[in-house]
Amino acid sequence: MPQFSPAAYLPLMTKRETIIIDCDPGIDDAVALLLAFASPEELDIKAVTTVAGNVPLHRTEANARRIRDLAGRGEVPVHAGCPRPLIRALKTADEIHGKTGLDGSDLPDALSALAPGHGADVLRREISAAPGGITLLPVGPLTNVAHALAARPEFAQEVSNIVVMGGSTGPGNVTPHAEFNFHVDPHAAHIVFESGAPIVMHGLNVTHQVRAKPDWIQALRALETTVGHTTAGMLTFYDSDNDPALHDVLTVGYLLWPELFSGEARRVDIVTEGDEAGRSIVRDAGDGVPNATVMLDVDADAFLARLLDRLARYS
Ligand code: BDR
Ligand code: CA
């Protein structure tokens, strides 16, 4: 039974942005999907593509379908992409997201089917069919995006924007220097940042500003909806020693509420080998040609209030 009726919000529509979300759900990926699915007046979701990352591919694609079912958005196709990084062996994060990738929730298996077509091919095909018309939100390892770029270098000019969660201007979260998504597939991150595509980077320096504190999680539970209980359950499991940072949802929030964010043009280089693999070295403009807009600050209180409002749209 659908939990959300997009038609109810479409009359409010002004200008919609067409997007593809490339993800590895993952608990914070799930929150990002729920925010996007709850925002049909601003976001036209062309597809969801999945990649191996937080958990193996068979789970990330099934989890994307479970969240789509929860949101009642069965018309959005979910495609499976790359099962492993370009060169390195896959490293997962089940200690953070649980074995299933969505531990803490009691979601049923997905009822809706996987769409045919490899995720990387879907990115390439859809974006080259609508030059300048699709914004890509990668919130997992960048393997699918790097594949699309390798198959079609023009992709870099055809994509409207790549709004990515990954990297950091400072310390990492899986090694002293590297953030998880870039660390899992540093070669893919390198290819994307060298491609010339317009990139907006949400690294740990900004995603760590938005944390789900116990009272916010309680407010979700108090919605007394399936989405409220499911999200609260997952966030209670996720990174349970700390107030969990909501990483991936910032990319969706940035499209909805750019006025809450500030960033600067910077030069970002990705280390691909050695102990620092996955490190993003972020330099001031003037110290190298800028290749990304790097987000530096977000109004976290306003962000969390607006996110809660959107999740409250689910019945
Ligand atoms: C990133 O790593 C993953 O575990 C999260 O889903 C997020 O995309 C944060 O470093
Ligand atoms: Ca993710």
mmCIF file of C-alpha atoms and ligand atoms in Angstrom:
data_model
loop_
_atom_site.group_PDB
_atom_site.id
_atom_site.type_symbol
_atom_site.label_atom_id
_atom_site.label_comp_id
_atom_site.label_asym_id
_atom_site.label_seq_id
_atom_site.Cartn_x
_atom_site.Cartn_y
_atom_site.Cartn_z
ATOM 1 C CA MET A 1 0.000 0.000 0.000
ATOM 2 C CA PRO A 2 1.539 3.351 -1.053
ATOM 3 C CA GLN A 3 2.744 5.528 1.807
ATOM 4 C CA PHE A 4 3.000 8.673 -0.234
ATOM 5 C CA SER A 5 1.015 10.244 -3.011
ATOM 6 C CA PRO A 6 3.170 12.396 -5.305
ATOM 7 C CA ALA A 7 0.084 13.679 -7.122
ATOM 8 C CA ALA A 8 -0.947 15.572 -3.982
ATOM 9 C CA TYR A 9 2.189 17.725 -4.207
ATOM 10 C CA LEU A 10 2.535 18.199 -7.946
ATOM 11 C CA PRO A 11 0.127 21.175 -8.195
ATOM 12 C CA LEU A 12 2.676 23.142 -6.115
ATOM 13 C CA MET A 13 5.263 22.509 -8.790
ATOM 14 C CA THR A 14 7.468 25.346 -10.057
ATOM 15 C CA LYS A 15 10.642 24.240 -11.877
ATOM 16 C CA ARG A 16 11.497 20.566 -11.457
ATOM 17 C CA GLU A 17 15.032 19.282 -11.632
ATOM 18 C CA THR A 18 15.531 15.904 -13.324
ATOM 19 C CA ILE A 19 17.879 13.705 -11.312
ATOM 20 C CA ILE A 20 19.382 10.223 -11.087
ATOM 21 C CA ILE A 21 20.483 8.967 -7.667
ATOM 22 C CA ASP A 22 23.419 6.529 -7.724
ATOM 23 C CA CYS A 23 23.578 4.898 -4.295
ATOM 24 C CA ASP A 24 24.590 1.988 -2.045
ATOM 25 C CA PRO A 25 21.823 1.790 0.590
ATOM 26 C CA GLY A 26 22.989 1.970 3.375
ATOM 27 C CA ILE A 27 21.043 3.792 6.070
ATOM 28 C CA ASP A 28 21.910 7.397 5.163
ATOM 29 C CA ASP A 29 21.343 6.525 1.491
ATOM 30 C CA ALA A 30 17.860 5.370 2.486
ATOM 31 C CA VAL A 31 17.150 8.736 4.135
ATOM 32 C CA ALA A 32 18.387 10.492 0.981
ATOM 33 C CA LEU A 33 16.017 8.390 -1.148
ATOM 34 C CA LEU A 34 13.092 9.073 1.184
ATOM 35 C CA LEU A 35 13.701 12.835 1.017
ATOM 36 C CA ALA A 36 13.927 12.735 -2.788
ATOM 37 C CA PHE A 37 10.809 10.561 -3.130
ATOM 38 C CA ALA A 38 8.917 12.990 -0.862
ATOM 39 C CA SER A 39 9.824 16.011 -3.016
ATOM 40 C CA PRO A 40 8.069 15.489 -6.372
ATOM 41 C CA GLU A 41 7.310 19.176 -6.912
ATOM 42 C CA GLU A 42 11.053 19.926 -7.119
ATOM 43 C CA LEU A 43 12.585 16.614 -8.206
ATOM 44 C CA ASP A 44 11.765 14.405 -11.175
ATOM 45 C CA ILE A 45 13.609 11.160 -10.383
ATOM 46 C CA LYS A 46 14.459 9.538 -13.686
ATOM 47 C CA ALA A 47 16.094 6.460 -12.129
ATOM 48 C CA VAL A 48 17.905 5.065 -9.127
ATOM 49 C CA THR A 49 21.118 3.175 -9.892
ATOM 50 C CA THR A 50 22.956 1.105 -7.326
ATOM 51 C CA VAL A 51 26.556 0.147 -6.707
ATOM 52 C CA ALA A 52 28.461 -2.111 -4.321
ATOM 53 C CA GLY A 53 29.661 -0.173 -1.294
ATOM 54 C CA ASN A 54 28.174 -0.216 2.184
ATOM 55 C CA VAL A 55 27.049 -3.784 1.468
ATOM 56 C CA PRO A 56 27.389 -5.999 -1.639
ATOM 57 C CA LEU A 57 25.435 -5.139 -4.789
ATOM 58 C CA HIS A 58 22.687 -7.747 -4.358
ATOM 59 C CA ARG A 59 21.783 -5.999 -1.105
ATOM 60 C CA THR A 60 22.145 -2.368 -2.263
ATOM 61 C CA GLU A 61 19.822 -2.964 -5.216
ATOM 62 C CA ALA A 62 17.297 -4.874 -3.078
ATOM 63 C CA ASN A 63 17.450 -2.145 -0.412
ATOM 64 C CA ALA A 64 16.806 0.581 -2.997
ATOM 65 C CA ARG A 65 13.695 -1.359 -4.040
ATOM 66 C CA ARG A 66 12.607 -1.819 -0.399
ATOM 67 C CA ILE A 67 12.826 1.944 0.157
ATOM 68 C CA ARG A 68 11.010 2.626 -3.116
ATOM 69 C CA ASP A 69 8.196 0.310 -1.949
ATOM 70 C CA LEU A 70 8.097 2.044 1.425
ATOM 71 C CA ALA A 71 7.781 5.394 -0.336
ATOM 72 C CA GLY A 72 5.110 4.108 -2.724
ATOM 73 C CA ARG A 73 7.128 5.270 -5.754
ATOM 74 C CA GLY A 74 7.067 2.061 -7.820
ATOM 75 C CA GLU A 75 7.185 4.047 -11.072
ATOM 76 C CA VAL A 76 10.848 5.025 -10.483
ATOM 77 C CA PRO A 77 13.112 2.331 -12.016
ATOM 78 C CA VAL A 78 15.890 0.821 -9.918
ATOM 79 C CA HIS A 79 18.891 -0.587 -11.828
ATOM 80 C CA ALA A 80 21.840 -2.584 -10.510
ATOM 81 C CA GLY A 81 25.296 -1.358 -11.495
ATOM 82 C CA CYS A 82 28.843 -2.393 -10.684
ATOM 83 C CA PRO A 83 29.382 -5.262 -8.218
ATOM 84 C CA ARG A 84 32.925 -4.213 -7.290
ATOM 85 C CA PRO A 85 35.322 -1.261 -7.519
ATOM 86 C CA LEU A 86 37.396 -0.709 -10.670
ATOM 87 C CA ILE A 87 40.652 -2.146 -9.330
ATOM 88 C CA ARG A 88 40.596 -2.773 -5.589
ATOM 89 C CA ALA A 89 38.673 -5.481 -3.779
ATOM 90 C CA LEU A 90 35.341 -4.377 -2.316
ATOM 91 C CA LYS A 91 35.396 -3.158 1.304
ATOM 92 C CA THR A 92 31.962 -2.896 2.897
ATOM 93 C CA ALA A 93 30.702 -0.999 5.970
ATOM 94 C CA ASP A 94 28.384 -3.510 7.600
ATOM 95 C CA GLU A 95 29.667 -2.494 11.031
ATOM 96 C CA ILE A 96 27.901 0.849 10.424
ATOM 97 C CA HIS A 97 24.841 -0.205 8.392
ATOM 98 C CA GLY A 98 24.450 -3.834 9.562
ATOM 99 C CA LYS A 99 24.674 -7.027 7.519
ATOM 100 C CA THR A 100 21.526 -6.180 5.576
ATOM 101 C CA GLY A 101 22.595 -2.568 4.983
ATOM 102 C CA LEU A 102 19.359 -1.349 6.565
ATOM 103 C CA ASP A 103 19.644 -2.890 10.031
ATOM 104 C CA GLY A 104 17.351 -1.409 12.656
ATOM 105 C CA SER A 105 14.438 -1.401 10.212
ATOM 106 C CA ASP A 106 11.954 -4.215 9.840
ATOM 107 C CA LEU A 107 11.191 -3.612 6.194
ATOM 108 C CA PRO A 108 9.813 -6.561 4.226
ATOM 109 C CA ASP A 109 11.567 -7.896 1.141
ATOM 110 C CA ALA A 110 10.993 -5.796 -1.948
ATOM 111 C CA LEU A 111 7.862 -6.588 -3.916
ATOM 112 C CA SER A 112 8.743 -4.440 -6.898
ATOM 113 C CA ALA A 113 11.148 -5.762 -9.540
ATOM 114 C CA LEU A 114 14.608 -4.660 -10.588
ATOM 115 C CA ALA A 115 14.603 -2.841 -13.941
ATOM 116 C CA PRO A 116 16.669 -4.310 -16.791
ATOM 117 C CA GLY A 117 19.880 -2.591 -17.863
ATOM 118 C CA HIS A 118 23.218 -2.111 -16.124
ATOM 119 C CA GLY A 119 23.326 0.975 -13.874
ATOM 120 C CA ALA A 120 26.413 2.441 -15.572
ATOM 121 C CA ASP A 121 24.781 2.045 -19.009
ATOM 122 C CA VAL A 122 21.629 3.712 -17.732
ATOM 123 C CA LEU A 123 23.645 6.713 -16.512
ATOM 124 C CA ARG A 124 25.433 7.028 -19.836
ATOM 125 C CA ARG A 125 22.304 6.503 -21.938
ATOM 126 C CA GLU A 126 19.946 8.794 -20.027
ATOM 127 C CA ILE A 127 22.443 11.619 -19.601
ATOM 128 C CA SER A 128 23.622 11.599 -23.205
ATOM 129 C CA ALA A 129 19.988 11.558 -24.376
ATOM 130 C CA ALA A 130 19.291 14.806 -22.491
ATOM 131 C CA PRO A 131 22.466 16.934 -22.596
ATOM 132 C CA GLY A 132 22.462 19.492 -19.772
ATOM 133 C CA GLY A 133 19.150 18.150 -18.509
ATOM 134 C CA ILE A 134 20.017 15.667 -15.754
ATOM 135 C CA THR A 135 21.753 16.181 -12.418
ATOM 136 C CA LEU A 136 23.485 13.125 -11.016
ATOM 137 C CA LEU A 137 23.650 12.483 -7.270
ATOM 138 C CA PRO A 138 26.261 9.813 -6.502
ATOM 139 C CA VAL A 139 26.205 8.925 -2.800
ATOM 140 C CA GLY A 140 28.221 5.703 -2.879
ATOM 141 C CA PRO A 141 31.561 4.705 -4.434
ATOM 142 C CA LEU A 142 31.920 6.387 -7.844
ATOM 143 C CA THR A 143 32.365 3.139 -9.821
ATOM 144 C CA ASN A 144 29.233 3.450 -11.994
ATOM 145 C CA VAL A 145 29.994 7.088 -12.817
ATOM 146 C CA ALA A 146 33.601 6.273 -13.765
ATOM 147 C CA HIS A 147 32.360 3.451 -16.007
ATOM 148 C CA ALA A 148 29.944 5.806 -17.757
ATOM 149 C CA LEU A 149 32.766 8.335 -18.259
ATOM 150 C CA ALA A 150 35.120 5.678 -19.630
ATOM 151 C CA ALA A 151 32.482 4.496 -22.100
ATOM 152 C CA ARG A 152 31.588 8.039 -23.148
ATOM 153 C CA PRO A 153 33.972 10.887 -22.176
ATOM 154 C CA GLU A 154 31.410 13.420 -23.509
ATOM 155 C CA PHE A 155 29.320 12.431 -20.486
ATOM 156 C CA ALA A 156 31.384 15.016 -18.546
ATOM 157 C CA GLN A 157 29.944 17.822 -20.696
ATOM 158 C CA GLU A 158 26.489 16.287 -20.978
ATOM 159 C CA VAL A 159 25.714 15.901 -17.271
ATOM 160 C CA SER A 160 24.164 19.030 -15.799
ATOM 161 C CA ASN A 161 25.931 18.651 -12.444
ATOM 162 C CA ILE A 162 27.416 15.874 -10.350
ATOM 163 C CA VAL A 163 26.392 16.548 -6.739
ATOM 164 C CA VAL A 164 28.456 14.020 -4.848
ATOM 165 C CA MET A 165 28.761 12.851 -1.246
ATOM 166 C CA GLY A 166 32.364 11.908 -0.677
ATOM 167 C CA GLY A 167 35.785 13.100 0.403
ATOM 168 C CA SER A 168 36.718 15.637 3.026
ATOM 169 C CA THR A 169 38.668 18.884 3.340
ATOM 170 C CA GLY A 170 40.220 17.417 6.501
ATOM 171 C CA PRO A 171 40.390 14.017 8.211
ATOM 172 C CA GLY A 172 38.750 10.859 6.900
ATOM 173 C CA ASN A 173 36.376 8.392 8.523
ATOM 174 C CA VAL A 174 37.790 5.011 7.430
ATOM 175 C CA THR A 175 41.473 5.917 7.533
ATOM 176 C CA PRO A 176 43.036 9.024 9.073
ATOM 177 C CA HIS A 177 42.865 10.638 5.619
ATOM 178 C CA ALA A 178 40.133 8.985 3.556
ATOM 179 C CA GLU A 179 36.361 9.118 3.499
ATOM 180 C CA PHE A 180 34.562 5.798 2.842
ATOM 181 C CA ASN A 181 33.116 6.362 -0.683
ATOM 182 C CA PHE A 182 36.409 7.645 -2.111
ATOM 183 C CA HIS A 183 38.436 5.043 -0.210
ATOM 184 C CA VAL A 184 36.383 2.111 -1.551
ATOM 185 C CA ASP A 185 37.011 3.146 -5.162
ATOM 186 C CA PRO A 186 39.742 5.805 -5.285
ATOM 187 C CA HIS A 187 40.441 5.176 -8.979
ATOM 188 C CA ALA A 188 36.821 5.901 -9.828
ATOM 189 C CA ALA A 189 36.868 9.081 -7.719
ATOM 190 C CA HIS A 190 40.063 10.152 -9.509
ATOM 191 C CA ILE A 191 38.470 9.593 -12.943
ATOM 192 C CA VAL A 192 35.399 11.631 -11.988
ATOM 193 C CA PHE A 193 37.358 14.570 -10.547
ATOM 194 C CA GLU A 194 39.698 14.647 -13.566
ATOM 195 C CA SER A 195 36.832 14.450 -16.070
ATOM 196 C CA GLY A 196 36.023 18.149 -16.321
ATOM 197 C CA ALA A 197 32.404 17.548 -15.266
ATOM 198 C CA PRO A 198 30.824 20.216 -13.043
ATOM 199 C CA ILE A 199 31.041 18.794 -9.519
ATOM 200 C CA VAL A 200 29.570 19.895 -6.195
ATOM 201 C CA MET A 201 31.301 18.005 -3.387
ATOM 202 C CA HIS A 202 29.713 17.325 0.001
ATOM 203 C CA GLY A 203 32.575 15.945 2.069
ATOM 204 C CA LEU A 204 32.757 14.946 5.718
ATOM 205 C CA ASN A 205 33.635 18.517 6.710
ATOM 206 C CA VAL A 206 30.049 19.524 5.857
ATOM 207 C CA THR A 207 28.145 16.232 6.342
ATOM 208 C CA HIS A 208 29.436 15.941 9.926
ATOM 209 C CA GLN A 209 27.585 19.184 10.691
ATOM 210 C CA VAL A 210 24.173 17.481 10.262
ATOM 211 C CA ARG A 211 23.660 14.894 12.991
ATOM 212 C CA ALA A 212 20.598 12.972 14.075
ATOM 213 C CA LYS A 213 20.495 13.624 17.817
ATOM 214 C CA PRO A 214 18.227 11.513 20.053
ATOM 215 C CA ASP A 215 15.507 14.200 20.255
ATOM 216 C CA TRP A 216 15.355 14.470 16.445
ATOM 217 C CA ILE A 217 15.101 10.693 16.133
ATOM 218 C CA GLN A 218 12.348 10.801 18.758
ATOM 219 C CA ALA A 219 10.490 13.415 16.675
ATOM 220 C CA LEU A 220 10.593 10.979 13.745
ATOM 221 C CA ARG A 221 9.147 8.220 15.912
ATOM 222 C CA ALA A 222 6.448 10.585 17.147
ATOM 223 C CA LEU A 223 5.182 10.950 13.552
ATOM 224 C CA GLU A 224 3.622 7.525 14.164
ATOM 225 C CA THR A 225 3.992 6.519 10.534
ATOM 226 C CA THR A 226 5.778 3.566 8.954
ATOM 227 C CA VAL A 227 8.380 5.906 7.470
ATOM 228 C CA GLY A 228 8.858 7.639 10.847
ATOM 229 C CA HIS A 229 9.324 4.339 12.709
ATOM 230 C CA THR A 230 11.515 2.806 10.016
ATOM 231 C CA THR A 231 13.805 5.828 9.779
ATOM 232 C CA ALA A 232 14.038 6.198 13.567
ATOM 233 C CA GLY A 233 14.830 2.475 13.904
ATOM 234 C CA MET A 234 17.607 2.602 11.320
ATOM 235 C CA LEU A 235 19.139 5.783 12.736
ATOM 236 C CA THR A 236 19.147 4.293 16.233
ATOM 237 C CA PHE A 237 21.143 1.340 14.909
ATOM 238 C CA TYR A 238 23.431 3.452 12.686
ATOM 239 C CA ASP A 239 26.654 4.650 14.273
ATOM 240 C CA SER A 240 24.983 4.130 17.631
ATOM 241 C CA ASP A 241 27.957 5.384 19.697
ATOM 242 C CA ASN A 242 27.691 8.882 18.265
ATOM 243 C CA ASP A 243 24.938 11.134 16.996
ATOM 244 C CA PRO A 244 24.985 9.786 13.439
ATOM 245 C CA ALA A 245 25.958 12.125 10.612
ATOM 246 C CA LEU A 246 23.355 12.077 7.829
ATOM 247 C CA HIS A 247 25.943 12.318 5.003
ATOM 248 C CA ASP A 248 24.082 11.345 1.800
ATOM 249 C CA VAL A 249 20.872 13.272 2.386
ATOM 250 C CA LEU A 250 22.801 16.543 2.144
ATOM 251 C CA THR A 251 23.086 16.135 -1.641
ATOM 252 C CA VAL A 252 19.304 15.980 -2.020
ATOM 253 C CA GLY A 253 18.856 18.809 0.502
ATOM 254 C CA TYR A 254 21.307 20.932 -1.473
ATOM 255 C CA LEU A 255 19.084 20.695 -4.569
ATOM 256 C CA LEU A 256 15.974 21.544 -2.543
ATOM 257 C CA TRP A 257 17.404 24.275 -0.285
ATOM 258 C CA PRO A 258 20.671 25.630 -1.732
ATOM 259 C CA GLU A 259 20.301 28.756 0.417
ATOM 260 C CA LEU A 260 21.219 26.682 3.481
ATOM 261 C CA PHE A 261 24.662 25.847 2.065
ATOM 262 C CA SER A 262 27.864 27.719 1.363
ATOM 263 C CA GLY A 263 30.854 26.529 -0.609
ATOM 264 C CA GLU A 264 33.780 27.631 -2.721
ATOM 265 C CA ALA A 265 35.499 26.675 -5.960
ATOM 266 C CA ARG A 266 38.494 24.522 -5.052
ATOM 267 C CA ARG A 267 41.048 22.179 -6.599
ATOM 268 C CA VAL A 268 40.436 18.562 -5.507
ATOM 269 C CA ASP A 269 42.955 15.781 -6.200
ATOM 270 C CA ILE A 270 42.342 12.161 -5.233
ATOM 271 C CA VAL A 271 45.137 9.907 -3.975
ATOM 272 C CA THR A 272 44.731 6.483 -5.623
ATOM 273 C CA GLU A 273 47.507 4.336 -4.101
ATOM 274 C CA GLY A 274 49.229 3.626 -0.820
ATOM 275 C CA ASP A 275 48.213 4.314 2.778
ATOM 276 C CA GLU A 276 46.390 7.483 1.801
ATOM 277 C CA ALA A 277 44.307 5.903 -0.991
ATOM 278 C CA GLY A 278 40.980 7.716 -1.239
ATOM 279 C CA ARG A 279 42.253 10.917 0.344
ATOM 280 C CA SER A 280 40.884 14.082 -1.265
ATOM 281 C CA ILE A 281 43.472 16.834 -1.241
ATOM 282 C CA VAL A 282 41.527 20.086 -1.346
ATOM 283 C CA ARG A 283 43.429 23.235 -2.291
ATOM 284 C CA ASP A 284 42.325 26.864 -2.382
ATOM 285 C CA ALA A 285 41.448 28.345 -5.755
ATOM 286 C CA GLY A 286 44.624 29.921 -7.083
ATOM 287 C CA ASP A 287 46.558 26.819 -6.033
ATOM 288 C CA GLY A 288 45.584 24.765 -9.090
ATOM 289 C CA VAL A 289 42.668 25.068 -11.523
ATOM 290 C CA PRO A 290 39.397 24.557 -9.579
ATOM 291 C CA ASN A 291 37.551 21.360 -10.527
ATOM 292 C CA ALA A 292 34.744 21.360 -7.953
ATOM 293 C CA THR A 293 32.560 23.527 -5.779
ATOM 294 C CA VAL A 294 33.367 22.265 -2.309
ATOM 295 C CA MET A 295 30.657 22.691 0.296
ATOM 296 C CA LEU A 296 31.994 24.156 3.507
ATOM 297 C CA ASP A 297 28.985 24.989 5.704
ATOM 298 C CA VAL A 298 25.328 24.195 6.145
ATOM 299 C CA ASP A 299 22.658 25.583 8.467
ATOM 300 C CA ALA A 300 22.164 22.261 10.249
ATOM 301 C CA ASP A 301 19.174 23.259 12.420
ATOM 302 C CA ALA A 302 17.192 24.554 9.458
ATOM 303 C CA PHE A 303 18.196 21.507 7.425
ATOM 304 C CA LEU A 304 17.004 19.053 10.081
ATOM 305 C CA ALA A 305 13.721 20.939 10.568
ATOM 306 C CA ARG A 306 12.994 20.889 6.828
ATOM 307 C CA LEU A 307 13.995 17.235 6.508
ATOM 308 C CA LEU A 308 11.615 16.287 9.309
ATOM 309 C CA ASP A 309 8.812 18.248 7.609
ATOM 310 C CA ARG A 310 9.366 16.387 4.351
ATOM 311 C CA LEU A 311 9.459 12.966 6.029
ATOM 312 C CA ALA A 312 6.210 13.918 7.758
ATOM 313 C CA ARG A 313 4.545 13.966 4.324
ATOM 314 C CA TYR A 314 4.394 10.165 4.318
ATOM 315 C CA SER A 315 1.128 8.896 5.731
HETATM 316 C C1 BDR B 1 29.572 7.633 3.213
HETATM 317 O O1 BDR B 1 29.950 6.281 3.485
HETATM 318 C C2 BDR B 1 28.840 5.466 3.559
HETATM 319 O O2 BDR B 1 28.960 4.545 4.606
HETATM 320 C C3 BDR B 1 27.641 6.354 3.698
HETATM 321 O O3 BDR B 1 26.494 5.786 3.087
HETATM 322 C C4 BDR B 1 28.064 7.623 3.007
HETATM 323 O O4 BDR B 1 27.762 7.593 1.633
HETATM 324 C C5 BDR B 1 30.061 8.494 4.342
HETATM 325 O O5 BDR B 1 31.458 8.422 4.426
HETATM 326 CA CA CA B 2 26.186 5.966 0.682
#
